[in-house]
């Protein structure tokens, strides 16, 4: 037992959340072991839609989202690539009058957080966006938002953490964790390791890790449905969403349109896209973007993400065991947030506190009676 490799911090899960935490901690001088049961960035963090978007988030997420958004501008310095980040702006579309009221209310709230949006409607909107169909009657533009390539960004965070000095172990699952009163005793693949701190960034599988501390939460897997078209002439200027959700679209430099909406299916471990969902959502997408009508869809996919009952993540300290931190349950919105979450987790380990409000994300907020005994 005494030969076990010791880390100040062990992180379960090499998605974007775990990898950015590993990078933030390592840059501040902490000895980190990042353990990923498959490959870093191969799950939700590497297959998502790529929306880097503050617009549309609930008020409680905005301080964290805006902190995260500032980090995205520093990607070349931090991870050595820009991740194809494009500050295209995010246009949230209204399809009915009541949607315009939703956009106005959200804009007033965001203004209080220092986030500017421009509300558009009527003839000015139509003139500015001739490529939008009649289904869109107005929108709200948040110019600081954009999109990036998840397939590049997520593994690059893990590689940057490794270059900075973190030990990154892929194909190594954490299968058992206890605390002996002094330190964490951990089974990592075939090895026994120890740690002063344990951070649970295990994504949709985080209840397995939380379960070691009797702290599972009501979280279910979801499988967002995604597809991409052949390259088309450039016409989608912004990252697009709609009030109420259901369809979103962006166009990359090569011309391919990446579109998402609805759910695929899965078994908690693997995800598959749904042809039926793609067909149904594509009808809505074509009503908003008529130029998509004849586009060839070249690929569809999905991924596994953990969704909580209030769609907010769990971020912060365990209520059961000191020096356990959780960061999971991002409910479809963790790509933008992850770099900010990494810094917040480093604050909590090193400073014992963070300036970013986390109360809404406390693990103790759930109704314990709603949690099944066996998860
Ligand atoms: C299809 C899709 C589209 C999305 N679109 C967007 C978007 O446009 N914008 C946005 O902001 N968010 C989006 N999201 C959500 C976003 O991708 C996630 O919130 C975010 O990537 C979560 O990061 P993570 O690191 O928590 O999880 P993951 O990337 O899933 O990483 C968790 C990792 O933990 C590993 N792991 C699990 N258990 C163990 C263990 N015991 N030991 C070691 N490793 C373990 C897993 O193998 C996995 O690699 C989307 C998600 C999906 C699936």
mmCIF file of N, CA and C and ligand atoms in Angstrom, residues 11-18 35-53 57 172-175 201-206 208-209 212 222-226 248 301-305 327-338, ligand 1:
data_model
loop_
_atom_site.group_PDB
_atom_site.id
_atom_site.type_symbol
_atom_site.label_atom_id
_atom_site.label_comp_id
_atom_site.label_asym_id
_atom_site.label_seq_id
_atom_site.Cartn_x
_atom_site.Cartn_y
_atom_site.Cartn_z
ATOM 1 N N UNK A 11 -8.378 13.452 -10.622
ATOM 2 C CA UNK A 11 -9.606 13.828 -11.333
ATOM 3 C C UNK A 11 -10.161 12.603 -12.047
ATOM 4 N N UNK A 12 -11.442 12.316 -11.815
ATOM 5 C CA UNK A 12 -12.126 11.227 -12.519
ATOM 6 C C UNK A 12 -12.798 11.806 -13.744
ATOM 7 N N UNK A 13 -12.314 11.450 -14.954
ATOM 8 C CA UNK A 13 -12.978 11.883 -16.180
ATOM 9 C C UNK A 13 -12.170 12.901 -16.957
ATOM 10 N N UNK A 14 -11.770 12.529 -18.173
ATOM 11 C CA UNK A 14 -10.973 13.413 -19.029
ATOM 12 C C UNK A 14 -11.792 14.049 -20.122
ATOM 13 N N UNK A 15 -13.025 14.446 -19.813
ATOM 14 C CA UNK A 15 -13.790 15.301 -20.728
ATOM 15 C C UNK A 15 -13.240 16.719 -20.619
ATOM 16 N N UNK A 16 -13.964 17.670 -21.212
ATOM 17 C CA UNK A 16 -13.467 19.045 -21.186
ATOM 18 C C UNK A 16 -13.445 19.600 -19.763
ATOM 19 N N UNK A 17 -14.388 19.174 -18.937
ATOM 20 C CA UNK A 17 -14.426 19.680 -17.555
ATOM 21 C C UNK A 17 -13.205 19.178 -16.783
ATOM 22 N N UNK A 18 -12.974 17.853 -16.810
ATOM 23 C CA UNK A 18 -11.833 17.297 -16.084
ATOM 24 C C UNK A 18 -10.510 17.801 -16.628
ATOM 25 N N UNK A 35 -7.555 10.915 -14.786
ATOM 26 C CA UNK A 35 -7.831 9.525 -15.176
ATOM 27 C C UNK A 35 -9.080 9.460 -16.040
ATOM 28 N N UNK A 36 -8.913 8.883 -17.218
ATOM 29 C CA UNK A 36 -10.007 8.780 -18.191
ATOM 30 C C UNK A 36 -10.169 7.307 -18.583
ATOM 31 N N UNK A 37 -11.374 6.811 -18.449
ATOM 32 C CA UNK A 37 -11.557 5.367 -18.695
ATOM 33 C C UNK A 37 -11.457 5.018 -20.179
ATOM 34 N N UNK A 38 -11.728 5.972 -21.073
ATOM 35 C CA UNK A 38 -11.556 5.732 -22.513
ATOM 36 C C UNK A 38 -10.454 6.660 -23.035
ATOM 37 N N UNK A 39 -10.847 7.631 -23.884
ATOM 38 C CA UNK A 39 -9.881 8.604 -24.396
ATOM 39 C C UNK A 39 -10.365 10.011 -24.047
ATOM 40 N N UNK A 40 -9.423 10.884 -23.741
ATOM 41 C CA UNK A 40 -9.797 12.238 -23.318
ATOM 42 C C UNK A 40 -10.575 12.949 -24.421
ATOM 43 N N UNK A 41 -11.708 13.486 -24.071
ATOM 44 C CA UNK A 41 -12.506 14.266 -25.015
ATOM 45 C C UNK A 41 -13.275 13.443 -26.018
ATOM 46 N N UNK A 42 -13.404 12.134 -25.771
ATOM 47 C CA UNK A 42 -14.095 11.292 -26.755
ATOM 48 C C UNK A 42 -15.600 11.186 -26.477
ATOM 49 N N UNK A 43 -16.036 11.624 -25.315
ATOM 50 C CA UNK A 43 -17.477 11.527 -25.004
ATOM 51 C C UNK A 43 -18.151 12.872 -25.317
ATOM 52 N N UNK A 44 -19.076 13.317 -24.480
ATOM 53 C CA UNK A 44 -19.865 14.527 -24.814
ATOM 54 C C UNK A 44 -18.980 15.695 -25.245
ATOM 55 N N UNK A 45 -17.851 15.862 -24.573
ATOM 56 C CA UNK A 45 -17.002 17.035 -24.834
ATOM 57 C C UNK A 45 -16.440 17.061 -26.245
ATOM 58 N N UNK A 46 -16.317 15.903 -26.875
ATOM 59 C CA UNK A 46 -15.705 15.867 -28.203
ATOM 60 C C UNK A 46 -16.712 15.714 -29.328
ATOM 61 N N UNK A 47 -17.970 15.456 -28.997
ATOM 62 C CA UNK A 47 -18.947 15.171 -30.057
ATOM 63 C C UNK A 47 -20.112 16.153 -30.051
ATOM 64 N N UNK A 48 -19.991 17.208 -29.230
ATOM 65 C CA UNK A 48 -21.159 18.083 -29.104
ATOM 66 C C UNK A 48 -21.298 19.017 -30.311
ATOM 67 N N UNK A 49 -22.294 19.884 -30.225
ATOM 68 C CA UNK A 49 -22.621 20.778 -31.347
ATOM 69 C C UNK A 49 -21.575 21.881 -31.536
ATOM 70 N N UNK A 50 -20.941 22.262 -30.434
ATOM 71 C CA UNK A 50 -19.886 23.272 -30.548
ATOM 72 C C UNK A 50 -20.354 24.691 -30.282
ATOM 73 N N UNK A 51 -21.501 24.826 -29.638
ATOM 74 C CA UNK A 51 -22.017 26.159 -29.321
ATOM 75 C C UNK A 51 -21.259 26.770 -28.151
ATOM 76 N N UNK A 52 -20.715 27.961 -28.374
ATOM 77 C CA UNK A 52 -20.037 28.705 -27.301
ATOM 78 C C UNK A 52 -20.948 29.902 -27.032
ATOM 79 N N UNK A 53 -21.912 29.669 -26.167
ATOM 80 C CA UNK A 53 -23.067 30.562 -26.093
ATOM 81 C C UNK A 53 -23.446 30.894 -24.655
ATOM 82 N N UNK A 57 -29.052 31.402 -21.409
ATOM 83 C CA UNK A 57 -28.809 30.669 -20.155
ATOM 84 C C UNK A 57 -29.566 31.317 -19.005
ATOM 85 N N UNK A 172 -7.979 4.165 -18.352
ATOM 86 C CA UNK A 172 -7.780 3.826 -16.947
ATOM 87 C C UNK A 172 -8.961 4.363 -16.140
ATOM 88 N N UNK A 173 -9.897 3.479 -15.827
ATOM 89 C CA UNK A 173 -11.085 3.890 -15.065
ATOM 90 C C UNK A 173 -10.784 3.883 -13.572
ATOM 91 N N UNK A 174 -11.389 4.812 -12.854
ATOM 92 C CA UNK A 174 -11.360 4.750 -11.394
ATOM 93 C C UNK A 174 -12.528 3.853 -10.978
ATOM 94 N N UNK A 175 -12.207 2.710 -10.391
ATOM 95 C CA UNK A 175 -13.261 1.724 -10.148
ATOM 96 C C UNK A 175 -13.630 1.587 -8.668
ATOM 97 N N UNK A 201 -15.436 14.465 -12.267
ATOM 98 C CA UNK A 201 -15.816 15.093 -13.546
ATOM 99 C C UNK A 201 -16.210 13.984 -14.521
ATOM 100 N N UNK A 202 -16.968 13.023 -14.062
ATOM 101 C CA UNK A 202 -17.220 11.813 -14.842
ATOM 102 C C UNK A 202 -18.466 11.910 -15.719
ATOM 103 N N UNK A 203 -18.916 13.128 -16.011
ATOM 104 C CA UNK A 203 -19.978 13.345 -16.986
ATOM 105 C C UNK A 203 -21.253 12.581 -16.652
ATOM 106 N N UNK A 204 -21.823 11.950 -17.672
ATOM 107 C CA UNK A 204 -23.091 11.226 -17.492
ATOM 108 C C UNK A 204 -22.929 10.025 -16.548
ATOM 109 N N UNK A 205 -21.684 9.669 -16.252
ATOM 110 C CA UNK A 205 -21.396 8.505 -15.399
ATOM 111 C C UNK A 205 -20.984 8.925 -13.989
ATOM 112 N N UNK A 206 -21.170 10.204 -13.685
ATOM 113 C CA UNK A 206 -20.657 10.756 -12.421
ATOM 114 C C UNK A 206 -21.340 10.169 -11.197
ATOM 115 N N UNK A 208 -21.723 7.129 -10.578
ATOM 116 C CA UNK A 208 -20.923 5.982 -10.126
ATOM 117 C C UNK A 208 -19.872 6.471 -9.128
ATOM 118 N N UNK A 209 -19.233 7.585 -9.466
ATOM 119 C CA UNK A 209 -18.200 8.145 -8.585
ATOM 120 C C UNK A 209 -18.858 8.749 -7.332
ATOM 121 N N UNK A 212 -19.732 6.334 -4.592
ATOM 122 C CA UNK A 212 -18.724 5.859 -3.639
ATOM 123 C C UNK A 212 -18.817 6.626 -2.319
ATOM 124 N N UNK A 222 -29.096 11.876 -21.461
ATOM 125 C CA UNK A 222 -29.815 12.375 -22.641
ATOM 126 C C UNK A 222 -28.882 12.229 -23.847
ATOM 127 N N UNK A 223 -29.489 12.216 -25.048
ATOM 128 C CA UNK A 223 -28.725 11.932 -26.269
ATOM 129 C C UNK A 223 -29.076 12.970 -27.339
ATOM 130 N N UNK A 224 -28.503 14.178 -27.246
ATOM 131 C CA UNK A 224 -28.851 15.200 -28.252
ATOM 132 C C UNK A 224 -28.542 14.701 -29.668
ATOM 133 N N UNK A 225 -29.453 15.018 -30.583
ATOM 134 C CA UNK A 225 -29.390 14.506 -31.958
ATOM 135 C C UNK A 225 -28.742 15.553 -32.868
ATOM 136 N N UNK A 226 -27.741 15.122 -33.654
ATOM 137 C CA UNK A 226 -26.945 16.073 -34.438
ATOM 138 C C UNK A 226 -26.751 15.574 -35.867
ATOM 139 N N UNK A 248 -31.078 24.062 -33.652
ATOM 140 C CA UNK A 248 -29.970 25.021 -33.642
ATOM 141 C C UNK A 248 -29.072 24.711 -34.829
ATOM 142 N N UNK A 301 -25.095 11.981 -35.775
ATOM 143 C CA UNK A 301 -24.494 11.373 -34.593
ATOM 144 C C UNK A 301 -25.203 11.861 -33.335
ATOM 145 N N UNK A 302 -24.796 11.305 -32.216
ATOM 146 C CA UNK A 302 -25.326 11.735 -30.931
ATOM 147 C C UNK A 302 -24.232 11.527 -29.889
ATOM 148 N N UNK A 303 -24.510 11.802 -28.638
ATOM 149 C CA UNK A 303 -23.552 11.597 -27.555
ATOM 150 C C UNK A 303 -24.323 11.462 -26.247
ATOM 151 N N UNK A 304 -23.622 11.067 -25.210
ATOM 152 C CA UNK A 304 -24.287 10.847 -23.913
ATOM 153 C C UNK A 304 -23.969 12.006 -22.977
ATOM 154 N N UNK A 305 -25.011 12.602 -22.432
ATOM 155 C CA UNK A 305 -24.857 13.738 -21.523
ATOM 156 C C UNK A 305 -25.746 13.503 -20.303
ATOM 157 N N UNK A 327 -18.280 18.090 -10.340
ATOM 158 C CA UNK A 327 -18.561 18.994 -11.477
ATOM 159 C C UNK A 327 -19.125 18.129 -12.598
ATOM 160 N N UNK A 328 -20.436 18.013 -12.640
ATOM 161 C CA UNK A 328 -21.070 17.148 -13.644
ATOM 162 C C UNK A 328 -22.540 17.571 -13.814
ATOM 163 N N UNK A 329 -23.233 16.876 -14.710
ATOM 164 C CA UNK A 329 -24.672 17.139 -14.885
ATOM 165 C C UNK A 329 -24.922 18.422 -15.663
ATOM 166 N N UNK A 330 -24.139 18.660 -16.709
ATOM 167 C CA UNK A 330 -24.214 19.941 -17.411
ATOM 168 C C UNK A 330 -25.436 20.067 -18.316
ATOM 169 N N UNK A 331 -26.205 19.011 -18.439
ATOM 170 C CA UNK A 331 -27.551 19.085 -19.034
ATOM 171 C C UNK A 331 -27.579 19.710 -20.431
ATOM 172 N N UNK A 332 -26.514 19.461 -21.198
ATOM 173 C CA UNK A 332 -26.508 19.941 -22.587
ATOM 174 C C UNK A 332 -25.857 21.298 -22.770
ATOM 175 N N UNK A 333 -25.259 21.860 -21.706
ATOM 176 C CA UNK A 333 -24.700 23.215 -21.831
ATOM 177 C C UNK A 333 -23.291 23.373 -21.303
ATOM 178 N N UNK A 334 -22.550 22.279 -21.189
ATOM 179 C CA UNK A 334 -21.245 22.354 -20.519
ATOM 180 C C UNK A 334 -20.054 22.681 -21.392
ATOM 181 N N UNK A 335 -20.246 22.723 -22.710
ATOM 182 C CA UNK A 335 -19.085 22.967 -23.579
ATOM 183 C C UNK A 335 -18.546 24.382 -23.340
ATOM 184 N N UNK A 336 -19.441 25.363 -23.424
ATOM 185 C CA UNK A 336 -19.002 26.732 -23.127
ATOM 186 C C UNK A 336 -18.449 26.824 -21.704
ATOM 187 N N UNK A 337 -19.165 26.227 -20.741
ATOM 188 C CA UNK A 337 -18.842 26.456 -19.322
ATOM 189 C C UNK A 337 -17.529 25.826 -18.886
ATOM 190 N N UNK A 338 -17.143 24.705 -19.516
ATOM 191 C CA UNK A 338 -16.081 23.856 -18.971
ATOM 192 C C UNK A 338 -14.779 24.584 -18.611
HETATM 193 C C1 LIG B 1 -24.549 15.793 -28.884
HETATM 194 C C2 LIG B 1 -24.283 16.849 -27.843
HETATM 195 C C3 LIG B 1 -24.379 18.215 -28.180
HETATM 196 C C4 LIG B 1 -24.066 19.214 -27.228
HETATM 197 N N1 LIG B 1 -24.004 20.535 -27.621
HETATM 198 C C5 LIG B 1 -23.520 21.472 -26.754
HETATM 199 C C6 LIG B 1 -23.336 22.833 -27.145
HETATM 200 O O1 LIG B 1 -23.526 23.199 -28.291
HETATM 201 N N2 LIG B 1 -22.915 23.747 -26.238
HETATM 202 C C7 LIG B 1 -22.662 23.399 -24.948
HETATM 203 O O2 LIG B 1 -22.287 24.270 -24.147
HETATM 204 N N3 LIG B 1 -22.784 22.108 -24.545
HETATM 205 C C8 LIG B 1 -23.198 21.144 -25.416
HETATM 206 N N4 LIG B 1 -23.341 19.842 -25.019
HETATM 207 C C9 LIG B 1 -23.001 19.496 -23.653
HETATM 208 C C10 LIG B 1 -21.513 19.370 -23.451
HETATM 209 O O3 LIG B 1 -20.923 18.586 -24.477
HETATM 210 C C11 LIG B 1 -21.289 18.714 -22.091
HETATM 211 O O4 LIG B 1 -22.005 19.425 -21.103
HETATM 212 C C12 LIG B 1 -19.833 18.744 -21.682
HETATM 213 O O5 LIG B 1 -19.017 18.264 -22.725
HETATM 214 C C13 LIG B 1 -19.654 17.889 -20.430
HETATM 215 O O6 LIG B 1 -18.279 17.713 -20.231
HETATM 216 P P1 LIG B 1 -17.819 16.627 -19.181
HETATM 217 O O7 LIG B 1 -16.342 16.708 -19.134
HETATM 218 O O8 LIG B 1 -18.595 16.831 -17.919
HETATM 219 O O9 LIG B 1 -18.352 15.235 -19.767
HETATM 220 P P2 LIG B 1 -17.713 14.192 -20.805
HETATM 221 O O10 LIG B 1 -17.126 14.863 -21.968
HETATM 222 O O11 LIG B 1 -18.750 13.161 -21.032
HETATM 223 O O12 LIG B 1 -16.510 13.592 -19.970
HETATM 224 C C14 LIG B 1 -16.694 12.729 -18.872
HETATM 225 C C15 LIG B 1 -15.605 11.697 -18.990
HETATM 226 O O13 LIG B 1 -15.562 10.916 -17.801
HETATM 227 C C16 LIG B 1 -15.117 9.619 -18.170
HETATM 228 N N5 LIG B 1 -15.417 8.722 -17.062
HETATM 229 C C17 LIG B 1 -16.627 8.329 -16.598
HETATM 230 N N6 LIG B 1 -16.492 7.540 -15.520
HETATM 231 C C18 LIG B 1 -15.153 7.411 -15.279
HETATM 232 C C19 LIG B 1 -14.388 6.731 -14.305
HETATM 233 N N7 LIG B 1 -14.967 5.998 -13.331
HETATM 234 N N8 LIG B 1 -13.029 6.788 -14.375
HETATM 235 C C20 LIG B 1 -12.398 7.522 -15.336
HETATM 236 N N9 LIG B 1 -13.101 8.193 -16.303
HETATM 237 C C21 LIG B 1 -14.460 8.170 -16.258
HETATM 238 C C22 LIG B 1 -15.894 9.333 -19.453
HETATM 239 O O14 LIG B 1 -15.302 8.307 -20.222
HETATM 240 C C23 LIG B 1 -15.852 10.711 -20.122
HETATM 241 O O15 LIG B 1 -14.792 10.806 -21.068
HETATM 242 C C24 LIG B 1 -23.707 18.822 -25.916
HETATM 243 C C25 LIG B 1 -23.667 17.472 -25.560
HETATM 244 C C26 LIG B 1 -23.934 16.487 -26.513
HETATM 245 C C27 LIG B 1 -23.843 15.026 -26.120
#
